[in-house]
Amino acid sequence: MLKLSSCNVSDQIQVLAQCRFLGSPGPLSFRRRNPVFVSCSASSRLKVNLTPVQAVLSDQQQVGTELVESGSGSLADRLRLGSLTEDGLGYKEKFIVRCYEVGINKTATIETIANFLQEVGSNHAQSVGFSTDGFATTPTMRKLHLIWVTARMHIEIYKYPAWSDVIEIETWCQSEGRIGTRRDWILKDSATGEVIGRATGKWVMMNQDTRRLQKVSDDVREEHLVFCPRKLRLAFPEKNNNSLKKIAKLEDPAKHSRLGLMPRRADLDMNHHVNYVTYIGWVLESMPQEIIDTQELQSITLDYRRECQQGDVVDSLTSPEPMEGTETVSELHGTNGSAVTREDKQDCHKFLHLLRFSSDGQEINRGRTEWRKKPEMRY
């Protein structure tokens, strides 16, 4: 049991993350019979100076008093425009869109948006003491050589930010059954507060040595849950939203294709496989040019089924999704939403996608995209 006093929730989470590294030879455990006491003075929240923080970690470890600078951390931590939310169970960060992050439309590309999501999620994990050598890996995961791998991503963009625009992204993570975890994001225009996008993703656990999936253990779950919202919170709370839609497999022959794609060395990430953002670019490589010229991506959903590594050769296949015969209506309700949007069938184009290995045709991932009429270019 962990007890914190004289601190608000956000301060408690920050102190808890600090105490993970206060001269203790091992990670802070959340399953101890004896209570763990962490106290901080109220002044630590008001002054940027050296403040005593006392941590009693276990019966076997000595009780020590360390001087910890309030708001301390690496230079990167201090320069980031991000911090834990008031309740300590989420994270917000602002990003400036750089010139090299925009595409032909003079707005941020979908790969840029996906990289922002990855960055803010990783920074959130680092802010609570995870991810010192991997993507949101806990102490137990690192000890057992376990990693998170992406199982599904769904991103919706209602308005793309342009070069020099500032966006704010809020994120939080939650448990997803016995096999994984989920993370949600809400993207806002920092100047107006307008919701310009939402996203959700699911991850499963893999053994980094055997490359086999593994159930989330109770130890790992407890390490995560202490930093998760107590009540279920979803970026897409409305029923039957597109993030829940099952993706039908695209069958041959596909109407459009781009064959022989190969990962670059720069496409590999810390988990020693192709990063999930690269797959987004591969999916878009087989889109028909007339759609790229007249439409912009409204939403993308990807189901990841196999990892891809350096030396693999990939085929990208795309075909229009069969029409459902009814108008698509998407409404944003509750505290997360923005204005109601309606998609006219004539203006909305939908496609199914498949990435497969060129050598044997095995499926790597399947996807679904929706496109809307491109707005007038911003100057």
CSV table of C-alpha atoms in Angstrom, one decimal, residues 60-256:
chain,number,residue,atom,x,y,z
A,60,GLN,CA,15.3,-4.1,3.7
A,61,GLN,CA,16.2,-0.7,2.3
A,62,GLN,CA,17.6,2.1,4.4
A,63,VAL,CA,15.5,5.1,5.1
A,64,GLY,CA,17.2,8.1,3.4
A,65,THR,CA,16.6,11.8,2.9
A,66,GLU,CA,17.4,13.2,-0.4
A,67,LEU,CA,17.5,16.8,-1.7
A,68,VAL,CA,15.3,16.9,-4.8
A,69,GLU,CA,14.9,20.1,-6.8
A,70,SER,CA,11.2,20.8,-7.3
A,71,GLY,CA,10.4,20.3,-10.9
A,72,SER,CA,13.7,18.8,-11.6
A,73,GLY,CA,14.6,16.3,-14.3
A,74,SER,CA,16.6,16.2,-17.4
A,75,LEU,CA,17.1,19.2,-19.7
A,76,ALA,CA,14.7,17.7,-22.1
A,77,ASP,CA,12.0,17.4,-19.4
A,78,ARG,CA,12.4,21.1,-18.6
A,79,LEU,CA,12.3,22.2,-22.3
A,80,ARG,CA,9.3,20.1,-23.2
A,81,LEU,CA,5.9,21.9,-23.3
A,82,GLY,CA,4.3,19.1,-21.4
A,83,SER,CA,3.2,18.1,-18.0
A,84,LEU,CA,0.9,15.7,-16.1
A,85,THR,CA,-2.7,16.7,-15.9
A,86,GLU,CA,-4.1,18.0,-12.7
A,87,ASP,CA,-5.2,14.6,-11.4
A,88,GLY,CA,-1.9,13.1,-12.3
A,89,LEU,CA,-3.5,10.4,-14.5
A,90,GLY,CA,-3.0,11.9,-17.9
A,91,TYR,CA,-0.5,14.1,-19.8
A,92,LYS,CA,-0.7,17.1,-22.0
A,93,GLU,CA,1.9,18.5,-24.3
A,94,LYS,CA,2.1,21.2,-27.0
A,95,PHE,CA,3.9,20.8,-30.3
A,96,ILE,CA,4.9,23.4,-32.9
A,97,VAL,CA,4.5,22.1,-36.5
A,98,ARG,CA,7.8,22.4,-38.2
A,99,CYS,CA,8.4,23.1,-41.9
A,100,TYR,CA,9.7,19.6,-42.6
A,101,GLU,CA,6.6,18.1,-41.0
A,102,VAL,CA,4.1,19.4,-43.6
A,103,GLY,CA,3.3,18.0,-47.0
A,104,ILE,CA,2.1,19.1,-50.4
A,105,ASN,CA,-1.1,20.5,-48.8
A,106,LYS,CA,1.1,22.8,-46.6
A,107,THR,CA,-0.4,21.1,-43.6
A,108,ALA,CA,1.0,18.4,-41.2
A,109,THR,CA,1.0,15.0,-42.8
A,110,ILE,CA,-0.7,12.1,-41.2
A,111,GLU,CA,2.7,10.6,-40.4
A,112,THR,CA,3.6,13.8,-38.5
A,113,ILE,CA,0.4,13.5,-36.5
A,114,ALA,CA,1.1,9.8,-35.8
A,115,ASN,CA,4.6,10.7,-34.6
A,116,PHE,CA,3.2,13.4,-32.3
A,117,LEU,CA,0.9,10.7,-30.8
A,118,GLN,CA,3.9,8.4,-30.3
A,119,GLU,CA,6.0,11.2,-28.8
A,120,VAL,CA,3.4,12.4,-26.3
A,121,GLY,CA,2.6,8.8,-25.2
A,122,SER,CA,6.3,8.1,-24.7
A,123,ASN,CA,6.8,11.4,-22.8
A,124,HIS,CA,3.9,10.6,-20.6
A,125,ALA,CA,5.4,7.2,-19.7
A,126,GLN,CA,8.8,8.8,-19.0
A,127,SER,CA,7.2,11.4,-16.8
A,128,VAL,CA,6.0,8.7,-14.4
A,129,GLY,CA,9.3,6.7,-14.4
A,130,PHE,CA,8.8,4.3,-17.3
A,131,SER,CA,10.5,4.0,-20.7
A,132,THR,CA,14.1,4.6,-19.7
A,133,ASP,CA,15.1,2.2,-22.4
A,134,GLY,CA,11.9,1.4,-24.4
A,135,PHE,CA,8.4,2.5,-25.3
A,136,ALA,CA,6.5,2.6,-22.0
A,137,THR,CA,8.2,-0.4,-20.5
A,138,THR,CA,7.8,-0.8,-16.8
A,139,PRO,CA,10.6,-2.1,-14.5
A,140,THR,CA,9.1,-5.6,-14.5
A,141,MET,CA,8.9,-5.6,-18.3
A,142,ARG,CA,12.5,-4.5,-18.7
A,143,LYS,CA,13.6,-7.2,-16.3
A,144,LEU,CA,11.7,-9.9,-18.3
A,145,HIS,CA,12.6,-8.5,-21.7
A,146,LEU,CA,9.0,-7.6,-22.5
A,147,ILE,CA,7.9,-4.9,-24.9
A,148,TRP,CA,4.7,-3.4,-26.1
A,149,VAL,CA,3.8,-3.8,-29.8
A,150,THR,CA,1.0,-2.0,-31.7
A,151,ALA,CA,-2.1,-4.1,-32.4
A,152,ARG,CA,-4.5,-1.5,-33.7
A,153,MET,CA,-4.5,2.3,-34.4
A,154,HIS,CA,-7.4,4.6,-35.3
A,155,ILE,CA,-6.8,8.2,-36.0
A,156,GLU,CA,-9.4,10.9,-37.1
A,157,ILE,CA,-8.4,14.3,-38.1
A,158,TYR,CA,-11.0,17.0,-38.5
A,159,LYS,CA,-8.7,19.9,-39.3
A,160,TYR,CA,-5.0,19.6,-40.2
A,161,PRO,CA,-2.6,22.0,-38.5
A,162,ALA,CA,-0.3,24.1,-40.8
A,163,TRP,CA,3.3,25.0,-40.5
A,164,SER,CA,4.0,27.0,-37.3
A,165,ASP,CA,0.6,26.1,-35.8
A,166,VAL,CA,0.7,25.0,-32.2
A,167,ILE,CA,-1.4,22.0,-31.2
A,168,GLU,CA,-2.0,20.5,-27.7
A,169,ILE,CA,-2.4,16.8,-27.3
A,170,GLU,CA,-3.8,15.1,-24.2
A,171,THR,CA,-3.3,11.4,-23.6
A,172,TRP,CA,-4.0,8.8,-21.0
A,173,CYS,CA,-3.7,5.0,-20.9
A,174,GLN,CA,-5.9,2.2,-19.5
A,175,SER,CA,-6.0,-1.5,-19.2
A,176,GLU,CA,-7.4,-3.5,-22.1
A,177,GLY,CA,-8.6,-6.8,-20.8
A,178,ARG,CA,-6.0,-9.5,-20.0
A,179,ILE,CA,-3.9,-9.2,-23.1
A,180,GLY,CA,-2.9,-5.6,-23.5
A,181,THR,CA,-3.3,-1.9,-22.8
A,182,ARG,CA,-4.9,1.0,-24.6
A,183,ARG,CA,-4.1,4.7,-25.1
A,184,ASP,CA,-6.3,7.5,-26.2
A,185,TRP,CA,-5.5,11.0,-27.4
A,186,ILE,CA,-7.4,14.2,-28.0
A,187,LEU,CA,-5.8,16.9,-30.3
A,188,LYS,CA,-6.7,20.6,-30.0
A,189,ASP,CA,-5.7,23.8,-31.6
A,190,SER,CA,-3.8,25.5,-28.9
A,191,ALA,CA,-4.9,29.0,-29.9
A,192,THR,CA,-8.6,28.3,-30.0
A,193,GLY,CA,-9.1,25.1,-28.0
A,194,GLU,CA,-11.0,23.5,-30.9
A,195,VAL,CA,-10.8,19.7,-31.1
A,196,ILE,CA,-9.0,19.0,-34.4
A,197,GLY,CA,-8.5,15.2,-34.0
A,198,ARG,CA,-8.9,12.1,-31.8
A,199,ALA,CA,-7.1,8.8,-31.7
A,200,THR,CA,-7.0,5.5,-29.9
A,201,GLY,CA,-4.7,2.6,-30.0
A,202,LYS,CA,-4.2,-0.9,-28.5
A,203,TRP,CA,-1.0,-2.7,-27.6
A,204,VAL,CA,-0.2,-6.2,-26.7
A,205,MET,CA,2.9,-7.6,-24.9
A,206,MET,CA,5.7,-9.4,-26.7
A,207,ASN,CA,8.8,-11.2,-25.5
A,208,GLN,CA,11.7,-9.3,-27.1
A,209,ASP,CA,13.8,-12.4,-27.4
A,210,THR,CA,11.3,-15.0,-28.6
A,211,ARG,CA,9.1,-12.5,-30.5
A,212,ARG,CA,6.1,-14.3,-29.1
A,213,LEU,CA,3.0,-12.6,-27.6
A,214,GLN,CA,2.5,-12.9,-23.8
A,215,LYS,CA,-0.3,-12.1,-21.4
A,216,VAL,CA,0.0,-9.1,-19.2
A,217,SER,CA,1.1,-10.3,-15.8
A,218,ASP,CA,-0.4,-8.9,-12.5
A,219,ASP,CA,2.9,-7.3,-11.6
A,220,VAL,CA,3.0,-5.3,-14.9
A,221,ARG,CA,-0.7,-4.5,-14.6
A,222,GLU,CA,-0.3,-3.0,-11.2
A,223,GLU,CA,2.6,-1.0,-12.2
A,224,HIS,CA,0.5,0.6,-15.0
A,225,LEU,CA,-2.8,0.9,-13.2
A,226,VAL,CA,-1.5,3.3,-10.5
A,227,PHE,CA,-1.1,5.9,-13.3
A,228,CYS,CA,-4.4,5.2,-15.1
A,229,PRO,CA,-7.8,6.8,-14.7
A,230,ARG,CA,-10.0,5.0,-12.2
A,231,LYS,CA,-13.1,5.2,-14.5
A,232,LEU,CA,-13.1,4.2,-18.1
A,233,ARG,CA,-12.5,7.2,-20.3
A,234,LEU,CA,-12.6,7.0,-24.1
A,235,ALA,CA,-11.6,9.4,-26.8
A,236,PHE,CA,-14.5,7.9,-28.9
A,237,PRO,CA,-17.3,7.5,-26.3
A,238,GLU,CA,-20.1,7.4,-28.9
A,239,LYS,CA,-21.6,4.1,-29.8
A,240,ASN,CA,-20.8,2.4,-33.1
A,241,ASN,CA,-17.9,4.8,-33.8
A,242,ASN,CA,-15.5,4.0,-36.6
A,243,SER,CA,-12.7,3.1,-34.2
A,244,LEU,CA,-14.7,-0.1,-33.4
A,245,LYS,CA,-15.4,-1.0,-37.0
A,246,LYS,CA,-14.1,-4.4,-38.1
A,247,ILE,CA,-11.8,-4.2,-41.2
A,248,ALA,CA,-12.7,-6.6,-44.0
A,249,LYS,CA,-9.8,-8.3,-45.7
A,250,LEU,CA,-9.0,-7.0,-49.1
A,251,GLU,CA,-9.0,-9.8,-51.6
A,252,ASP,CA,-7.0,-10.1,-54.8
A,253,PRO,CA,-7.0,-8.7,-57.4
A,254,ALA,CA,-6.7,-5.2,-55.9
A,255,LYS,CA,-7.5,-2.2,-58.0
A,256,HIS,CA,-4.4,-0.3,-57.0
